[in-house]
mmCIF file of C-alpha atoms in Angstrom:
data_model
loop_
_atom_site.group_PDB
_atom_site.id
_atom_site.type_symbol
_atom_site.label_atom_id
_atom_site.label_comp_id
_atom_site.label_asym_id
_atom_site.label_seq_id
_atom_site.Cartn_x
_atom_site.Cartn_y
_atom_site.Cartn_z
ATOM 1 C CA UNK A 1 12.966 -12.029 -9.191
ATOM 2 C CA UNK A 2 9.957 -14.997 -10.547
ATOM 3 C CA UNK A 3 9.614 -15.916 -6.876
ATOM 4 C CA UNK A 4 9.757 -12.373 -5.371
ATOM 5 C CA UNK A 5 6.700 -11.378 -8.470
ATOM 6 C CA UNK A 6 4.711 -14.173 -8.136
ATOM 7 C CA UNK A 7 4.434 -13.823 -4.236
ATOM 8 C CA UNK A 8 3.467 -10.551 -4.726
ATOM 9 C CA UNK A 9 0.974 -11.580 -7.190
ATOM 10 C CA UNK A 10 -0.221 -13.565 -4.806
ATOM 11 C CA UNK A 11 -0.359 -12.170 -1.659
ATOM 12 C CA UNK A 12 -2.256 -9.561 -3.786
ATOM 13 C CA UNK A 13 -5.195 -11.479 -5.454
ATOM 14 C CA UNK A 14 -5.794 -13.394 -2.719
ATOM 15 C CA UNK A 15 -5.663 -10.213 -0.374
ATOM 16 C CA UNK A 16 -8.025 -8.619 -2.770
ATOM 17 C CA UNK A 17 -10.678 -11.190 -3.351
ATOM 18 C CA UNK A 18 -10.920 -11.037 0.657
ATOM 19 C CA UNK A 19 -14.001 -9.020 1.021
ATOM 20 C CA UNK A 20 -12.301 -7.868 4.385
ATOM 21 C CA UNK A 21 -9.191 -6.243 3.476
ATOM 22 C CA UNK A 22 -10.798 -5.470 0.111
ATOM 23 C CA UNK A 23 -11.399 -2.394 -0.006
ATOM 24 C CA UNK A 24 -8.051 -1.215 1.867
ATOM 25 C CA UNK A 25 -5.932 -2.986 -0.844
ATOM 26 C CA UNK A 26 -7.817 -1.014 -2.951
ATOM 27 C CA UNK A 27 -6.851 1.898 -1.711
ATOM 28 C CA UNK A 28 -3.193 1.180 -0.546
ATOM 29 C CA UNK A 29 -2.685 0.756 -4.282
ATOM 30 C CA UNK A 30 -4.944 4.162 -5.194
ATOM 31 C CA UNK A 31 -2.294 5.793 -2.427
ATOM 32 C CA UNK A 32 0.525 3.897 -3.036
ATOM 33 C CA UNK A 33 0.220 4.913 -7.422
ATOM 34 C CA UNK A 34 -0.766 8.979 -6.653
ATOM 35 C CA UNK A 35 2.161 9.315 -2.923
ATOM 36 C CA UNK A 36 5.740 10.212 -4.747
ATOM 37 C CA UNK A 37 7.813 7.386 -2.583
ATOM 38 C CA UNK A 38 7.444 4.393 -4.527
ATOM 39 C CA UNK A 39 10.164 1.687 -5.327
ATOM 40 C CA UNK A 40 11.400 3.610 -8.276
ATOM 41 C CA UNK A 41 10.942 7.260 -8.533
ATOM 42 C CA UNK A 42 8.904 8.449 -10.779
ATOM 43 C CA UNK A 43 10.688 11.535 -12.234
ATOM 44 C CA UNK A 44 13.282 8.584 -13.501
ATOM 45 C CA UNK A 45 12.437 8.889 -17.018
ATOM 46 C CA UNK A 46 11.035 4.575 -18.338
ATOM 47 C CA UNK A 47 11.698 3.189 -15.148
ATOM 48 C CA UNK A 48 9.668 4.936 -12.629
ATOM 49 C CA UNK A 49 7.207 4.351 -14.217
ATOM 50 C CA UNK A 50 7.670 0.427 -14.618
ATOM 51 C CA UNK A 51 6.666 -0.360 -11.399
ATOM 52 C CA UNK A 52 3.400 2.476 -11.286
ATOM 53 C CA UNK A 53 2.288 0.273 -14.782
ATOM 54 C CA UNK A 54 2.713 -3.448 -12.923
ATOM 55 C CA UNK A 55 0.956 -2.140 -9.877
ATOM 56 C CA UNK A 56 -2.091 -0.478 -12.647
ATOM 57 C CA UNK A 57 -2.165 -3.393 -14.513
ATOM 58 C CA UNK A 58 -2.434 -5.471 -10.820
ATOM 59 C CA UNK A 59 -5.631 -3.623 -10.323
ATOM 60 C CA UNK A 60 -6.792 -3.187 -13.157
ATOM 61 C CA UNK A 61 -6.715 -7.276 -13.837
ATOM 62 C CA UNK A 62 -8.858 -7.718 -9.764
ATOM 63 C CA UNK A 63 -11.396 -5.499 -9.918
ATOM 64 C CA UNK A 64 -12.172 -6.221 -13.713
ATOM 65 C CA UNK A 65 -12.308 -10.280 -12.562
ATOM 66 C CA UNK A 66 -13.966 -9.269 -9.630
ATOM 67 C CA UNK A 67 -17.044 -7.015 -11.335
ATOM 68 C CA UNK A 68 -17.121 -10.103 -14.360
ATOM 69 C CA UNK A 69 -17.950 -12.619 -10.992
ATOM 70 C CA UNK A 70 -20.039 -10.508 -9.802
ATOM 71 C CA UNK A 71 -22.409 -10.151 -12.998
ATOM 72 C CA UNK A 72 -22.274 -13.366 -13.552
ATOM 73 C CA UNK A 73 -24.042 -14.222 -9.893
ATOM 74 C CA UNK A 74 -26.244 -11.569 -10.747
ATOM 75 C CA UNK A 75 -26.819 -12.385 -13.912
ATOM 76 C CA UNK A 76 -27.116 -16.223 -12.089
ATOM 77 C CA UNK A 77 -30.068 -15.188 -9.132
ATOM 78 C CA UNK A 78 -32.593 -13.118 -11.818
ATOM 79 C CA UNK A 79 -32.492 -16.238 -13.908
ATOM 80 C CA UNK A 80 -33.058 -17.971 -11.740
ATOM 81 C CA UNK A 81 -36.471 -16.747 -10.390
ATOM 82 C CA UNK A 82 -38.664 -18.102 -12.189
ATOM 83 C CA UNK A 83 -40.709 -15.563 -15.143
ATOM 84 C CA UNK A 84 -44.039 -17.107 -16.303
ATOM 85 C CA UNK A 85 -45.017 -15.489 -19.168
ATOM 86 C CA UNK A 86 -48.128 -16.989 -19.914
ATOM 87 C CA UNK A 87 -49.365 -16.515 -16.014
ATOM 88 C CA UNK A 88 -53.036 -19.079 -15.311
ATOM 89 C CA UNK A 89 -55.167 -17.250 -13.693
ATOM 90 C CA UNK A 90 -57.584 -19.084 -12.267
ATOM 91 C CA UNK A 91 -61.353 -18.164 -11.416
ATOM 92 C CA UNK A 92 -63.740 -19.599 -9.652
ATOM 93 C CA UNK A 93 -67.284 -18.249 -9.468
ATOM 94 C CA UNK A 94 -69.454 -18.877 -6.645
#
């Protein structure tokens, strides 16, 4: 069971990091969460919510990781731009 869970996690992580499949995986996750068809049906009180909580945890963790990498990349791009606080203006008089 541990190998199955680890395999699913690795597949999900690699698929959501692939920009080609990212939105398909996110949309599929949301459809799975709101669909009445689950691995364990939601009408069973605690057992039915376990698979949904695992999927939500995976989704939130990976999307937050992607957002932090995106924001770190944006801050690196803005810090790479040289901002001169005291620009030197040269005036030539003819």
